[in-house]
Amino acid sequence: MDTKPKCFVIMPITTPASFVDIYSDGDHFEHILQHLFMPAIEKAGFDTISPKSTGSNLIHADIINNLSNSELVLCDMSILNPNVFFEFGIRCALDKPIALVKDDKTEIIPFDTGIINFHPYCSTPTWNFSEEIERLSKHIKDSYEQSKGRNALWKYFGVDQIG
C-alpha cells in the first residue's frame, strides 16, 4: 500500500467580517482551501489534512496531533490570525518542516517570521488558479525537500532540540 506523506493546513478558517469587503467574498478562506491549497498539496504529492475538525473529537487535540505527526505543514499567515501564529509556534517548537504562504493583500509579516521565505499567492477570487496551483505546488515540494525533516528556523540558527 502506497501512502503519501501528510500535509496539515493551518490557516484562517473563516473570513472575518472586517475582511469581507477586502476579499469580496464572505467564504474567501474556504474557497482558498478548496480551490488553491488542496489541489496544490495534492499536486506536490501529499495528502491534505484540513484545518477543520469533524466529529466529536476535541479540536485542540486534533490540532496538536496534526502539528506533531504531519510530515509537512502549510501555514497561511494571511490576515495575521492569532490562532495561526499559535499553531505556527507549536510546529516550530517541534522542529518540523513548514511551508509558509501569505496572500497578496497581507503586506507586512511580523519581524520574527519575516526572515523565512514566504510564497505569496494571488487572492483574487477568479477560482481559476492553474498557474497559482503550479507555483504553490513547487513551493510546497521545495520547502519539504530543503527542510531535510527540520524547521527552517532551527536549521538556520544551528539549534538542536534539548531532550
PDB file of C-alpha atoms in Angstrom:
ATOM      1  CA  MET A   1       0.000   0.000   0.000  1.00  0.00           C
ATOM      2  CA  ASP A   2       1.459   3.340  -1.106  1.00  0.00           C
ATOM      3  CA  THR A   3       0.724   6.072   1.428  1.00  0.00           C
ATOM      4  CA  LYS A   4       1.508   9.663   0.677  1.00  0.00           C
ATOM      5  CA  PRO A   5       3.047  11.963   3.253  1.00  0.00           C
ATOM      6  CA  LYS A   6       0.563  14.178   5.077  1.00  0.00           C
ATOM      7  CA  CYS A   7       0.366  17.970   4.872  1.00  0.00           C
ATOM      8  CA  PHE A   8      -1.663  19.686   7.589  1.00  0.00           C
ATOM      9  CA  VAL A   9      -3.021  23.121   6.707  1.00  0.00           C
ATOM     10  CA  ILE A  10      -3.082  25.889   9.280  1.00  0.00           C
ATOM     11  CA  MET A  11      -4.930  28.962   8.108  1.00  0.00           C
ATOM     12  CA  PRO A  12      -7.796  31.271   8.978  1.00  0.00           C
ATOM     13  CA  ILE A  13     -10.931  29.113   8.920  1.00  0.00           C
ATOM     14  CA  THR A  14     -13.441  31.879   8.436  1.00  0.00           C
ATOM     15  CA  THR A  15     -13.275  35.260   6.770  1.00  0.00           C
ATOM     16  CA  PRO A  16     -13.753  37.885   9.492  1.00  0.00           C
ATOM     17  CA  ALA A  17     -16.458  40.462   8.766  1.00  0.00           C
ATOM     18  CA  SER A  18     -13.812  43.204   8.656  1.00  0.00           C
ATOM     19  CA  PHE A  19     -12.131  41.416   5.708  1.00  0.00           C
ATOM     20  CA  VAL A  20     -15.201  40.544   3.612  1.00  0.00           C
ATOM     21  CA  ASP A  21     -15.028  43.815   1.672  1.00  0.00           C
ATOM     22  CA  ILE A  22     -11.281  43.413   1.113  1.00  0.00           C
ATOM     23  CA  TYR A  23     -11.723  39.937  -0.368  1.00  0.00           C
ATOM     24  CA  SER A  24     -15.200  40.493  -1.872  1.00  0.00           C
ATOM     25  CA  ASP A  25     -16.116  37.047  -0.576  1.00  0.00           C
ATOM     26  CA  GLY A  26     -17.610  36.014   2.762  1.00  0.00           C
ATOM     27  CA  ASP A  27     -16.179  32.497   2.319  1.00  0.00           C
ATOM     28  CA  HIS A  28     -12.799  33.591   0.985  1.00  0.00           C
ATOM     29  CA  PHE A  29     -10.608  31.265   3.051  1.00  0.00           C
ATOM     30  CA  GLU A  30     -12.872  28.267   2.446  1.00  0.00           C
ATOM     31  CA  HIS A  31     -12.510  28.923  -1.284  1.00  0.00           C
ATOM     32  CA  ILE A  32      -8.729  29.300  -0.994  1.00  0.00           C
ATOM     33  CA  LEU A  33      -8.539  25.965   0.826  1.00  0.00           C
ATOM     34  CA  GLN A  34     -10.713  24.133  -1.713  1.00  0.00           C
ATOM     35  CA  HIS A  35      -9.527  25.733  -4.952  1.00  0.00           C
ATOM     36  CA  LEU A  36      -5.860  26.508  -4.287  1.00  0.00           C
ATOM     37  CA  PHE A  37      -4.338  24.811  -1.266  1.00  0.00           C
ATOM     38  CA  MET A  38      -5.828  21.325  -1.600  1.00  0.00           C
ATOM     39  CA  PRO A  39      -5.069  20.971  -5.348  1.00  0.00           C
ATOM     40  CA  ALA A  40      -1.512  22.319  -4.869  1.00  0.00           C
ATOM     41  CA  ILE A  41      -0.845  19.996  -1.918  1.00  0.00           C
ATOM     42  CA  GLU A  42      -2.113  17.018  -3.913  1.00  0.00           C
ATOM     43  CA  LYS A  43      -0.030  18.040  -6.943  1.00  0.00           C
ATOM     44  CA  ALA A  44       3.023  18.209  -4.655  1.00  0.00           C
ATOM     45  CA  GLY A  45       2.431  14.561  -3.686  1.00  0.00           C
ATOM     46  CA  PHE A  46       0.834  14.961  -0.252  1.00  0.00           C
ATOM     47  CA  ASP A  47      -2.500  14.068   1.279  1.00  0.00           C
ATOM     48  CA  THR A  48      -4.190  17.154   2.726  1.00  0.00           C
ATOM     49  CA  ILE A  49      -5.256  17.283   6.334  1.00  0.00           C
ATOM     50  CA  SER A  50      -7.876  20.007   6.534  1.00  0.00           C
ATOM     51  CA  PRO A  51      -7.735  22.637   9.267  1.00  0.00           C
ATOM     52  CA  LYS A  52     -11.350  21.818  10.093  1.00  0.00           C
ATOM     53  CA  SER A  53     -12.152  19.168  12.677  1.00  0.00           C
ATOM     54  CA  THR A  54     -15.135  16.895  12.313  1.00  0.00           C
ATOM     55  CA  GLY A  55     -16.963  14.571  14.644  1.00  0.00           C
ATOM     56  CA  SER A  56     -16.895  14.875  18.407  1.00  0.00           C
ATOM     57  CA  ASN A  57     -13.138  14.971  18.950  1.00  0.00           C
ATOM     58  CA  LEU A  58     -11.639  17.794  20.934  1.00  0.00           C
ATOM     59  CA  ILE A  59     -10.459  20.235  18.250  1.00  0.00           C
ATOM     60  CA  HIS A  60      -7.336  21.179  20.220  1.00  0.00           C
ATOM     61  CA  ALA A  61      -6.271  17.527  20.432  1.00  0.00           C
ATOM     62  CA  ASP A  62      -6.724  17.147  16.660  1.00  0.00           C
ATOM     63  CA  ILE A  63      -4.656  20.256  16.007  1.00  0.00           C
ATOM     64  CA  ILE A  64      -1.782  19.170  18.283  1.00  0.00           C
ATOM     65  CA  ASN A  65      -1.837  15.666  16.811  1.00  0.00           C
ATOM     66  CA  ASN A  66      -1.741  17.026  13.251  1.00  0.00           C
ATOM     67  CA  LEU A  67       1.008  19.535  14.078  1.00  0.00           C
ATOM     68  CA  SER A  68       3.071  16.774  15.638  1.00  0.00           C
ATOM     69  CA  ASN A  69       2.512  13.948  13.168  1.00  0.00           C
ATOM     70  CA  SER A  70       2.257  15.533   9.701  1.00  0.00           C
ATOM     71  CA  GLU A  71       5.327  15.388   7.511  1.00  0.00           C
ATOM     72  CA  LEU A  72       4.706  18.993   6.433  1.00  0.00           C
ATOM     73  CA  VAL A  73       2.531  21.921   7.485  1.00  0.00           C
ATOM     74  CA  LEU A  74       1.289  24.542   5.040  1.00  0.00           C
ATOM     75  CA  CYS A  75       0.821  27.728   7.067  1.00  0.00           C
ATOM     76  CA  ASP A  76      -1.174  30.671   5.684  1.00  0.00           C
ATOM     77  CA  MET A  77      -0.180  33.824   7.570  1.00  0.00           C
ATOM     78  CA  SER A  78      -2.744  35.966   5.723  1.00  0.00           C
ATOM     79  CA  ILE A  79      -4.651  38.444   7.923  1.00  0.00           C
ATOM     80  CA  LEU A  80      -2.203  37.718  10.773  1.00  0.00           C
ATOM     81  CA  ASN A  81      -4.652  35.420  12.580  1.00  0.00           C
ATOM     82  CA  PRO A  82      -3.560  34.793  16.212  1.00  0.00           C
ATOM     83  CA  ASN A  83      -4.623  31.118  16.141  1.00  0.00           C
ATOM     84  CA  VAL A  84      -2.482  30.541  13.054  1.00  0.00           C
ATOM     85  CA  PHE A  85       0.538  32.127  14.769  1.00  0.00           C
ATOM     86  CA  PHE A  86      -0.043  29.985  17.871  1.00  0.00           C
ATOM     87  CA  GLU A  87      -0.111  26.799  15.775  1.00  0.00           C
ATOM     88  CA  PHE A  88       2.907  28.015  13.776  1.00  0.00           C
ATOM     89  CA  GLY A  89       4.792  28.456  17.066  1.00  0.00           C
ATOM     90  CA  ILE A  90       3.983  24.928  18.167  1.00  0.00           C
ATOM     91  CA  ARG A  91       5.151  23.492  14.850  1.00  0.00           C
ATOM     92  CA  CYS A  92       8.382  25.493  15.055  1.00  0.00           C
ATOM     93  CA  ALA A  93       8.977  24.279  18.609  1.00  0.00           C
ATOM     94  CA  LEU A  94       8.625  20.706  17.339  1.00  0.00           C
ATOM     95  CA  ASP A  95      11.427  21.404  14.818  1.00  0.00           C
ATOM     96  CA  LYS A  96       9.389  20.083  11.895  1.00  0.00           C
ATOM     97  CA  PRO A  97       9.087  21.324   8.297  1.00  0.00           C
ATOM     98  CA  ILE A  98       6.724  24.105   7.362  1.00  0.00           C
ATOM     99  CA  ALA A  99       5.834  25.854   4.101  1.00  0.00           C
ATOM    100  CA  LEU A 100       4.753  29.459   4.639  1.00  0.00           C
ATOM    101  CA  VAL A 101       2.329  31.361   2.440  1.00  0.00           C
ATOM    102  CA  LYS A 102       0.526  34.676   2.552  1.00  0.00           C
ATOM    103  CA  ASP A 103      -1.870  36.364   0.210  1.00  0.00           C
ATOM    104  CA  ASP A 104      -1.161  39.471  -1.818  1.00  0.00           C
ATOM    105  CA  LYS A 105      -3.316  41.590   0.479  1.00  0.00           C
ATOM    106  CA  THR A 106      -1.182  40.888   3.571  1.00  0.00           C
ATOM    107  CA  GLU A 107       1.697  43.311   3.175  1.00  0.00           C
ATOM    108  CA  ILE A 108       3.654  43.054   6.404  1.00  0.00           C
ATOM    109  CA  ILE A 109       4.582  39.876   8.241  1.00  0.00           C
ATOM    110  CA  PRO A 110       5.904  40.237  11.803  1.00  0.00           C
ATOM    111  CA  PHE A 111       9.673  40.538  12.110  1.00  0.00           C
ATOM    112  CA  ASP A 112      10.359  37.133  13.694  1.00  0.00           C
ATOM    113  CA  THR A 113       8.682  35.216  10.872  1.00  0.00           C
ATOM    114  CA  GLY A 114       9.646  37.594   8.085  1.00  0.00           C
ATOM    115  CA  ILE A 115      13.087  36.004   7.668  1.00  0.00           C
ATOM    116  CA  ILE A 116      11.551  32.757   6.364  1.00  0.00           C
ATOM    117  CA  ASN A 117      10.764  32.510   2.670  1.00  0.00           C
ATOM    118  CA  PHE A 118       7.044  33.016   2.042  1.00  0.00           C
ATOM    119  CA  HIS A 119       5.165  32.072  -1.083  1.00  0.00           C
ATOM    120  CA  PRO A 120       2.827  34.952  -1.971  1.00  0.00           C
ATOM    121  CA  TYR A 121      -0.402  33.886  -3.649  1.00  0.00           C
ATOM    122  CA  CYS A 122      -2.977  35.858  -5.590  1.00  0.00           C
ATOM    123  CA  SER A 123      -6.168  36.211  -3.581  1.00  0.00           C
ATOM    124  CA  THR A 124      -8.321  37.463  -6.455  1.00  0.00           C
ATOM    125  CA  PRO A 125     -11.442  35.304  -6.485  1.00  0.00           C
ATOM    126  CA  THR A 126     -11.223  34.099 -10.070  1.00  0.00           C
ATOM    127  CA  TRP A 127     -11.171  30.459  -8.908  1.00  0.00           C
ATOM    128  CA  ASN A 128      -9.075  29.640 -11.967  1.00  0.00           C
ATOM    129  CA  PHE A 129      -5.875  29.003 -10.114  1.00  0.00           C
ATOM    130  CA  SER A 130      -3.961  26.773 -12.544  1.00  0.00           C
ATOM    131  CA  GLU A 131      -0.818  28.956 -12.502  1.00  0.00           C
ATOM    132  CA  GLU A 132      -1.155  29.598  -8.764  1.00  0.00           C
ATOM    133  CA  ILE A 133      -1.547  25.862  -8.102  1.00  0.00           C
ATOM    134  CA  GLU A 134       1.598  25.122 -10.103  1.00  0.00           C
ATOM    135  CA  ARG A 135       3.638  27.795  -8.291  1.00  0.00           C
ATOM    136  CA  LEU A 136       2.357  26.812  -4.849  1.00  0.00           C
ATOM    137  CA  SER A 137       2.948  23.119  -5.548  1.00  0.00           C
ATOM    138  CA  LYS A 138       6.589  23.901  -6.347  1.00  0.00           C
ATOM    139  CA  HIS A 139       6.929  25.929  -3.127  1.00  0.00           C
ATOM    140  CA  ILE A 140       5.468  23.036  -1.121  1.00  0.00           C
ATOM    141  CA  LYS A 141       7.839  20.493  -2.713  1.00  0.00           C
ATOM    142  CA  ASP A 142      10.855  22.773  -2.334  1.00  0.00           C
ATOM    143  CA  SER A 143      10.025  23.570   1.297  1.00  0.00           C
ATOM    144  CA  TYR A 144       9.721  19.895   2.145  1.00  0.00           C
ATOM    145  CA  GLU A 145      12.823  18.742   0.269  1.00  0.00           C
ATOM    146  CA  GLN A 146      15.050  21.555   1.509  1.00  0.00           C
ATOM    147  CA  SER A 147      13.901  21.091   5.113  1.00  0.00           C
ATOM    148  CA  LYS A 148      15.506  17.664   5.439  1.00  0.00           C
ATOM    149  CA  GLY A 149      12.923  16.996   8.154  1.00  0.00           C
ATOM    150  CA  ARG A 150      13.679  20.127  10.172  1.00  0.00           C
ATOM    151  CA  ASN A 151      12.191  23.541  10.726  1.00  0.00           C
ATOM    152  CA  ALA A 152      13.901  26.372   8.840  1.00  0.00           C
ATOM    153  CA  LEU A 153      14.423  28.496  11.967  1.00  0.00           C
ATOM    154  CA  TRP A 154      16.125  25.698  13.886  1.00  0.00           C
ATOM    155  CA  LYS A 155      18.323  24.832  10.906  1.00  0.00           C
ATOM    156  CA  TYR A 156      19.274  28.440  10.240  1.00  0.00           C
ATOM    157  CA  PHE A 157      20.387  29.102  13.794  1.00  0.00           C
ATOM    158  CA  GLY A 158      22.004  25.686  14.223  1.00  0.00           C
ATOM    159  CA  VAL A 159      19.908  24.844  17.253  1.00  0.00           C
ATOM    160  CA  ASP A 160      19.229  21.249  18.281  1.00  0.00           C
ATOM    161  CA  GLN A 161      16.354  20.238  20.466  1.00  0.00           C
ATOM    162  CA  ILE A 162      17.268  19.566  24.045  1.00  0.00           C
ATOM    163  CA  GLY A 163      15.779  16.234  25.074  1.00  0.00           C
TER     164      GLY A 163
END
